[in-house]
GROMACS .gro file of C-alpha atoms in nm:
model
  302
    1UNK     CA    1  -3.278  -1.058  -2.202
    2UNK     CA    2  -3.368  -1.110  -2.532
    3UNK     CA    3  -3.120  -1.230  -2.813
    4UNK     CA    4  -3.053  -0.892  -2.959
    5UNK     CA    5  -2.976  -0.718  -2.656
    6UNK     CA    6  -2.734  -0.989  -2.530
    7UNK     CA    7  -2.558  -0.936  -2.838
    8UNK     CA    8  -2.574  -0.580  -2.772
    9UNK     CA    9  -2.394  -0.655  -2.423
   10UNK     CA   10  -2.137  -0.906  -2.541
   11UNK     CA   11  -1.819  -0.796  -2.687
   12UNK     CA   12  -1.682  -0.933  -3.037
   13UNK     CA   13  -1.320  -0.891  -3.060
   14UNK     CA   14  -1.238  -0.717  -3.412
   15UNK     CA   15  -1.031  -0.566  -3.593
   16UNK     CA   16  -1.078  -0.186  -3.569
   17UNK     CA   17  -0.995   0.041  -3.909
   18UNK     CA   18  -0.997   0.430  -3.849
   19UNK     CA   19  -0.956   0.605  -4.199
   20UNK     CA   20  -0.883   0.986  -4.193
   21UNK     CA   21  -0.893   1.214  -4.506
   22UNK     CA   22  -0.595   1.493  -4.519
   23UNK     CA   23  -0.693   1.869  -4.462
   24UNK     CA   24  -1.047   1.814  -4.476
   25UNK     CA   25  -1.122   2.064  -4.294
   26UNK     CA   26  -0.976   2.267  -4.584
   27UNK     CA   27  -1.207   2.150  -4.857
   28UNK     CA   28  -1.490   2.351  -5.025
   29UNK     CA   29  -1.828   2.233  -4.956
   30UNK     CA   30  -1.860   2.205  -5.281
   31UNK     CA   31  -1.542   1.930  -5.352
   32UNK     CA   32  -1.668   1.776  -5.059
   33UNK     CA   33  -1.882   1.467  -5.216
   34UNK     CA   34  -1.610   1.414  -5.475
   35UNK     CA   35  -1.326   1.349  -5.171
   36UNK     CA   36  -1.583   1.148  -4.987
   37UNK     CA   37  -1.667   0.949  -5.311
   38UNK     CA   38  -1.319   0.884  -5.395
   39UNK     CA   39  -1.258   0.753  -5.025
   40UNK     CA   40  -1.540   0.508  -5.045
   41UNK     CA   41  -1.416   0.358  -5.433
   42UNK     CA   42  -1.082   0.352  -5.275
   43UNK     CA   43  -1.181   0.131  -4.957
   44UNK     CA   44  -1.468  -0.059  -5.134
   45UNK     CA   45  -1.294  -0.190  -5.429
   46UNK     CA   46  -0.983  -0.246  -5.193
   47UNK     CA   47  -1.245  -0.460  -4.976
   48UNK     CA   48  -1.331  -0.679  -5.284
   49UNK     CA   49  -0.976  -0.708  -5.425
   50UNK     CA   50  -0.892  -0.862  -5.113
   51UNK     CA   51  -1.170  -1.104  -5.109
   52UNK     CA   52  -1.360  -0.938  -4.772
   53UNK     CA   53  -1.694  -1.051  -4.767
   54UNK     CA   54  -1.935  -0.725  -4.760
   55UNK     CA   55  -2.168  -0.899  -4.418
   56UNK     CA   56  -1.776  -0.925  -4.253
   57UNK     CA   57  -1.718  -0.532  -4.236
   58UNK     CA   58  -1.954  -0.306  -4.035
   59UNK     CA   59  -1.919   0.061  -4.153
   60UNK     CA   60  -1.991   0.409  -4.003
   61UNK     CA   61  -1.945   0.736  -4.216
   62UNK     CA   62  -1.758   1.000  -4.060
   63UNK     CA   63  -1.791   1.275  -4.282
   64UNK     CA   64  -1.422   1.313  -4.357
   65UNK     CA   65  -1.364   0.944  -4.289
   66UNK     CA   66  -1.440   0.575  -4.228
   67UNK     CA   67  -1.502   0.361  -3.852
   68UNK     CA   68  -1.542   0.049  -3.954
   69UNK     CA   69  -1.446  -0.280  -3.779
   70UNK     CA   70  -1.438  -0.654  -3.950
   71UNK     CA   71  -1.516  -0.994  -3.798
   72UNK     CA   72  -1.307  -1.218  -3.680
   73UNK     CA   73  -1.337  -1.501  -3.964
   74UNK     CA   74  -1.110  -1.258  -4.206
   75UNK     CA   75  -0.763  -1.321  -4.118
   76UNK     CA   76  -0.585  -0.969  -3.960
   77UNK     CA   77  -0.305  -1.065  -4.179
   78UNK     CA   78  -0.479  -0.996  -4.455
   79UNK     CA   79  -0.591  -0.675  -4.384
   80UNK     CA   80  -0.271  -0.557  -4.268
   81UNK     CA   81  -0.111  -0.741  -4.608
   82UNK     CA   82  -0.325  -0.741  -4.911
   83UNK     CA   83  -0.601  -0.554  -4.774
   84UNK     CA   84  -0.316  -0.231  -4.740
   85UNK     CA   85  -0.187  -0.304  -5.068
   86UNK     CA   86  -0.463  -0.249  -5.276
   87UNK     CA   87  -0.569   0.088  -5.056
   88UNK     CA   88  -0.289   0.200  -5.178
   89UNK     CA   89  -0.291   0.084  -5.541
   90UNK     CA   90  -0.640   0.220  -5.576
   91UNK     CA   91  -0.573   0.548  -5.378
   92UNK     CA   92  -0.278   0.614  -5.640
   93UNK     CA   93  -0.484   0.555  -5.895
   94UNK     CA   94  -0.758   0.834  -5.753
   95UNK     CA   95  -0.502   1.058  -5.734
   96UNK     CA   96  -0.309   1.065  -6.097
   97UNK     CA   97  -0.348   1.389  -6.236
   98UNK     CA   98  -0.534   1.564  -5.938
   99UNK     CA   99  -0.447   1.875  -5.798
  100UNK     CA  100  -0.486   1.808  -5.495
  101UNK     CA  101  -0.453   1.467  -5.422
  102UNK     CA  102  -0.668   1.309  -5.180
  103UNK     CA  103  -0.458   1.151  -4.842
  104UNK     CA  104  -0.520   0.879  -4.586
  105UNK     CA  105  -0.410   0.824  -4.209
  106UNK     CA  106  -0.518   0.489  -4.134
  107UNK     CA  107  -0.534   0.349  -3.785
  108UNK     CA  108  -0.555  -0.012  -3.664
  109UNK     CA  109  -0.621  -0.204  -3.324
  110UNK     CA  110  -0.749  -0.540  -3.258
  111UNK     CA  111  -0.954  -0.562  -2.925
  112UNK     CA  112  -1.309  -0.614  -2.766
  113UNK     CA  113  -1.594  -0.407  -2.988
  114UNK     CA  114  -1.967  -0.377  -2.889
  115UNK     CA  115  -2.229  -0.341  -3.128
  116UNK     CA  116  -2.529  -0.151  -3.081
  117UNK     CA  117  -2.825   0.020  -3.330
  118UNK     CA  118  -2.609   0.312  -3.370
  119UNK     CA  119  -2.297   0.199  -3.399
  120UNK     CA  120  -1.984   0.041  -3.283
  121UNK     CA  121  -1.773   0.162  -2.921
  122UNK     CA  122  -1.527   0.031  -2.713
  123UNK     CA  123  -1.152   0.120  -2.607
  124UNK     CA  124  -1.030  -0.083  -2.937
  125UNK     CA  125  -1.237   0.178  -3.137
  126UNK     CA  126  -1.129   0.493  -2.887
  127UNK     CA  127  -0.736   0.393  -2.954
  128UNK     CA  128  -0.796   0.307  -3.364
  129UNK     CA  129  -0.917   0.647  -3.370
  130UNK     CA  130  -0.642   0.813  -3.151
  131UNK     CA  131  -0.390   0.665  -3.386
  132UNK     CA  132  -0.520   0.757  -3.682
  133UNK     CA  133  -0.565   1.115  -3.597
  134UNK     CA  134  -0.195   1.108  -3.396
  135UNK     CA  135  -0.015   1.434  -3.487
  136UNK     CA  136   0.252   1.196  -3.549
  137UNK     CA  137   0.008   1.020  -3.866
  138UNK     CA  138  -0.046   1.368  -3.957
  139UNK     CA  139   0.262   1.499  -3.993
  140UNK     CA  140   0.457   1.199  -4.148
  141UNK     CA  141   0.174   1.232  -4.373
  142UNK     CA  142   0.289   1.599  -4.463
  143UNK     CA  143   0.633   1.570  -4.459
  144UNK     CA  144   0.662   1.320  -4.676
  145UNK     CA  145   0.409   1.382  -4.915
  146UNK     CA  146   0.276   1.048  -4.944
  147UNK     CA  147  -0.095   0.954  -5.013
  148UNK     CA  148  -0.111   0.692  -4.756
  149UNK     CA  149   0.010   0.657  -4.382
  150UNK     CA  150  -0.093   0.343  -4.166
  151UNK     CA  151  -0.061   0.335  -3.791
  152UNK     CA  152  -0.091  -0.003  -3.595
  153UNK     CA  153  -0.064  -0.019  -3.216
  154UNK     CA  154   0.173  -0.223  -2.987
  155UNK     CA  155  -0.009  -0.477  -2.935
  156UNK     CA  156  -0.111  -0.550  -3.302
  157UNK     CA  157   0.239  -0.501  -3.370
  158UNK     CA  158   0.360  -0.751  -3.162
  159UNK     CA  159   0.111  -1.019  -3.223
  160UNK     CA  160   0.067  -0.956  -3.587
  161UNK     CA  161   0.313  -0.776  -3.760
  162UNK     CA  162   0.679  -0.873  -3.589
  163UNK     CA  163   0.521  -1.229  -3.716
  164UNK     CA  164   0.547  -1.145  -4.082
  165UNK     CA  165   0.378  -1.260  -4.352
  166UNK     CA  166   0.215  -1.188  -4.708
  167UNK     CA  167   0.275  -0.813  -4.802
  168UNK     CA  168   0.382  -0.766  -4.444
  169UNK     CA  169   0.704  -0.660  -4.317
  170UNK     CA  170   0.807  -0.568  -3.993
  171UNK     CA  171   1.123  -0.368  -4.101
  172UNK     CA  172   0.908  -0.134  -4.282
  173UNK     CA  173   0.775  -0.007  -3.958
  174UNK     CA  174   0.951   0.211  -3.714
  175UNK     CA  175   0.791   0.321  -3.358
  176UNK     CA  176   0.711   0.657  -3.232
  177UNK     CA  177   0.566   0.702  -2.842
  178UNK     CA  178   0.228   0.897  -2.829
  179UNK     CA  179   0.068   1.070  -2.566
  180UNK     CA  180  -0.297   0.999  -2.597
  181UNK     CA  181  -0.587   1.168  -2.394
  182UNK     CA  182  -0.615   0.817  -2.207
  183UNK     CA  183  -0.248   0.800  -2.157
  184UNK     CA  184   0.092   0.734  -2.324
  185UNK     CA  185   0.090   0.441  -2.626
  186UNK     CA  186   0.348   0.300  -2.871
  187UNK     CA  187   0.221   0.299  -3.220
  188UNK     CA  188   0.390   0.212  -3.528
  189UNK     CA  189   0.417   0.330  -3.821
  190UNK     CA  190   0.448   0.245  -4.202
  191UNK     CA  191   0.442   0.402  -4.544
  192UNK     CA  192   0.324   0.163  -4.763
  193UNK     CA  193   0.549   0.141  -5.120
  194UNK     CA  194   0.863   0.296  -4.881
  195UNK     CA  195   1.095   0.215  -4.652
  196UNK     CA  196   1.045   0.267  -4.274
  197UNK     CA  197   0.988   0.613  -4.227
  198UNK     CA  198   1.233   0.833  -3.997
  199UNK     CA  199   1.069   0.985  -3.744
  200UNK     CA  200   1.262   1.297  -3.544
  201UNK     CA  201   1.338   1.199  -3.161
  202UNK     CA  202   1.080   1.269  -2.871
  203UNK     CA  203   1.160   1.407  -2.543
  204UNK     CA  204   0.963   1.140  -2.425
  205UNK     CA  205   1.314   0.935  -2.285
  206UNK     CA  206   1.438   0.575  -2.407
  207UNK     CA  207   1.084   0.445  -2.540
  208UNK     CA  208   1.021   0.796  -2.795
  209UNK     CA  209   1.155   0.641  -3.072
  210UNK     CA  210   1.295   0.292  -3.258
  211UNK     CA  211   1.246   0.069  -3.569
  212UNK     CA  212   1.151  -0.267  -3.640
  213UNK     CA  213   1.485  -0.392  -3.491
  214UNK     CA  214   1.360  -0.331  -3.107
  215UNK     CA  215   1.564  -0.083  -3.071
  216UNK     CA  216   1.381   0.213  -2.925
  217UNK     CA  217   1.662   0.426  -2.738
  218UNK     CA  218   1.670   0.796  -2.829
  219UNK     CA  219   1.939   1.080  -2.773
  220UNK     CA  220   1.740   1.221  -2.468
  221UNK     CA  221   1.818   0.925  -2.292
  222UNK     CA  222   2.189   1.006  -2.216
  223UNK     CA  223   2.083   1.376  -2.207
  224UNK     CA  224   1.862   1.346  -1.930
  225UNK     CA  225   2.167   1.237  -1.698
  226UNK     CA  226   2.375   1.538  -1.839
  227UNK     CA  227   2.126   1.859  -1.756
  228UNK     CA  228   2.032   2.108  -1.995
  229UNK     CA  229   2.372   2.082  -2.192
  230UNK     CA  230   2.359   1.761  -2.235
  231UNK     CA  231   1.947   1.826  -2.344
  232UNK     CA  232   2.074   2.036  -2.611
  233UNK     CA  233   2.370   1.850  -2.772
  234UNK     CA  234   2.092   1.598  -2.834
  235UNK     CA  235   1.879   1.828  -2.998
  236UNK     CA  236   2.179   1.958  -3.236
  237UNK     CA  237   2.245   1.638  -3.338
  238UNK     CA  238   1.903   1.542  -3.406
  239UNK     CA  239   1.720   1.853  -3.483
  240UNK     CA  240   1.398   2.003  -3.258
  241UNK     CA  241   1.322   1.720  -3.031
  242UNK     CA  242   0.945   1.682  -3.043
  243UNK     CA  243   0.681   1.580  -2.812
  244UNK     CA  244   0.428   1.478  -2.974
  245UNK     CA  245   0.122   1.525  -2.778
  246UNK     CA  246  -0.236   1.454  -2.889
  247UNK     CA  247  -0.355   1.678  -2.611
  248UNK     CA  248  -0.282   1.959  -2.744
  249UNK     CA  249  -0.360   1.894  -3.092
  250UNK     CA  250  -0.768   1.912  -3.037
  251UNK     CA  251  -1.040   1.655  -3.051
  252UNK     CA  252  -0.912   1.546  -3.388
  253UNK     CA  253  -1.221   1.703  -3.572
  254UNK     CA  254  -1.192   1.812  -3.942
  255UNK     CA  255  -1.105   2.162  -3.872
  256UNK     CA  256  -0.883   2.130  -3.565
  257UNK     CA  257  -0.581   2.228  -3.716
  258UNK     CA  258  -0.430   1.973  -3.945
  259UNK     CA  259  -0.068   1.891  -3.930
  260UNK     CA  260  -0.094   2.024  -3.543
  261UNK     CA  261   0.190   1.863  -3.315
  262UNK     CA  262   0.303   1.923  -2.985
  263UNK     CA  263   0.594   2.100  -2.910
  264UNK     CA  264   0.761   1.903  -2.613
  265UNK     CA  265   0.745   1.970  -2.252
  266UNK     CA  266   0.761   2.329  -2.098
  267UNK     CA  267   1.083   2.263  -1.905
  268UNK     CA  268   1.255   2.263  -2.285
  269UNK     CA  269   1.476   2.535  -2.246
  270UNK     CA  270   1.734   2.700  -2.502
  271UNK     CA  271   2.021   2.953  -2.427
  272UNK     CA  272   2.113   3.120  -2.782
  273UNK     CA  273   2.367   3.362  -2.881
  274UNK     CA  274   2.224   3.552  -3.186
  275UNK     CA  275   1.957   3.428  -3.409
  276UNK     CA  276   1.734   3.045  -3.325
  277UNK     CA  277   1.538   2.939  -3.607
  278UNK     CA  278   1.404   2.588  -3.625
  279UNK     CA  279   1.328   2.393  -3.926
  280UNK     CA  280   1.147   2.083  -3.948
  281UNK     CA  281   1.060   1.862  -4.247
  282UNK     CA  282   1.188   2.082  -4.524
  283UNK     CA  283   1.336   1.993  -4.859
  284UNK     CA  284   1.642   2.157  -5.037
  285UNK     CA  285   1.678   2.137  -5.355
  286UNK     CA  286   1.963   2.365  -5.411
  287UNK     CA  287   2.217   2.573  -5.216
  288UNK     CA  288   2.047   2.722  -4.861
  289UNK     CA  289   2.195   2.992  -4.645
  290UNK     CA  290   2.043   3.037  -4.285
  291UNK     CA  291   2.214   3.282  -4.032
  292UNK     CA  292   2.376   3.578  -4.075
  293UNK     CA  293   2.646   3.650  -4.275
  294UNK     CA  294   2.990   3.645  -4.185
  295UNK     CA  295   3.064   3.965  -3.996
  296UNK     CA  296   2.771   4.067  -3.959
  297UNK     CA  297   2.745   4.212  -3.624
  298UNK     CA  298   2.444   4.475  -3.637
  299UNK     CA  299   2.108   4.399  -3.572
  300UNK     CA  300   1.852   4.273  -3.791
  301UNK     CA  301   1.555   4.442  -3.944
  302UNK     CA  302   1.280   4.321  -4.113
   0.00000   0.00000   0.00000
């Protein structure tokens, strides 16, 4: 076996970046290059800024995205501190006075990587991926109309972030659990420039949810012991509880349905006198009325 093929065979444990443009699937051909443009000044200059050497990051173009992965010598900690920081700054600066603003879902994982002629693979690069694509990332992304969302896994969690250090703080992440095509995962998640995001209650039991504090217990955990009633008290104090489910949210291409989520297991079950509506995500800015009116007992039209 010749040295590049042993190479080839031997895996390099990296760290593994997944970077996801918003809605792509909902650009023009035509605005296309310009979104793809702005990604690459974005990561590229954030790169630089933070002193990562150009041979130290292997890159693939995804069309509506990055795969990249970056050697060992750079310190994780400074990808996950200043690396994130200027992503951001330079992202925000894209995006003053756009229309349409271009957003990120950015996925890290550190773990074995092989290298081949065509590219990069591995179960590092399959979970980097998964996160950044999470219907979690996307929504989050949505709902709180930020530019930038950035989803680590457990494990780099654990070994990296919990740790601290420059630009990094663990209380700015809160946990959500995913079900992935290759099984169930805890990722975390972080808004960079904001506090840790809230993120509505799974009806995935005791490990759906949590912050940075450890403390991962949901509502569904005491509901599970009290039957449906007990099911839906949870969900009235907490809103919809949502399962979300990568299955069912498509192969995460750029026109699989953005913003997709699950919508919890099928033996969810609501008994409702008069009108359900659910609402998810929403901001009021003034006075709202949902429901009926008082005394309003005929049926609705329309």
């Amino acid at each position: 076996m010749d040295d590049d093929a042993r190479d080839a065979a031997e895996a390099r444990y990296e760290l593994v970046i997944s970077v996801d443009a918003r809605r792509s699937g909902e650009y023009e051909d035509a605005d296309k290059p310009s979104m793809r443009a702005q990604l690459y000044r974005v990561l590229e200059a954030a790169f630089r800024q933070a002193k990562v050497a150009r041979d130290a990051v292997h890159l693939e173009d995804r069309g509506d995205g990055v795969l990249a992965s970056v050697a060992s010598r750079v310190p994780v900690t400074r990808l996950l501190g200043l690396w994130m920081v200027e992503v951001h700054e330079h992202l925000r600066h894209e995006n003053r006075g756009l229309s349409r603003p271009l957003g990120l879902r950015v996925g890290l994982h550190v773990g074995p990587v092989r290298h081949d002629e065509r590219g990069i693979s591995g179960r590092a690069v399959d979970l980097a991926c998964r996160l950044a694509d999470s219907p979690v990332a996307r929504a989050l992304l949505d709902a709180e109309r930020a530019d930038l969302v950035l989803v680590v896994s457990d494990a780099l969690y654990e070994d990296v972030v919990r740790g601290g250090g420059k630009y990094i703080d663990a209380a700015h992440y809160t946990a959500a659990r995913l079900r992935l095509k290759e099984g169930e995962a805890t990722a975390w998640f972080r808004l960079p420039g904001r506090p840790a995001p809230h993120i509505p209650a799974t009806a995935e039991g005791p490990s759906a949810g949590g912050d940075a504090s450890g403390s991962r217990t949901g509502p569904t955990e005491a509901a599970e012991a009290e039957g449906p009633a007990g099911a839906q008290s949870a969900a009235d104090a907490t809103g919809r509880e949502h399962a979300y489910d990568d299955r069912k949210a498509g192969d995460g291409g750029a026109d699989d349905g953005e913003g997709a989520y699950g919508t919890g297991p099928s033996d969810v079950r609501y008994t409702v006198h008069g009108d359900l509506s659910h609402h998810w995500g929403n901001q009021y800015h003034q006075g709202v009325h949902i429901g009926r009116n008082a005394g309003d007992t005929g049926p609705r039209r329309g």
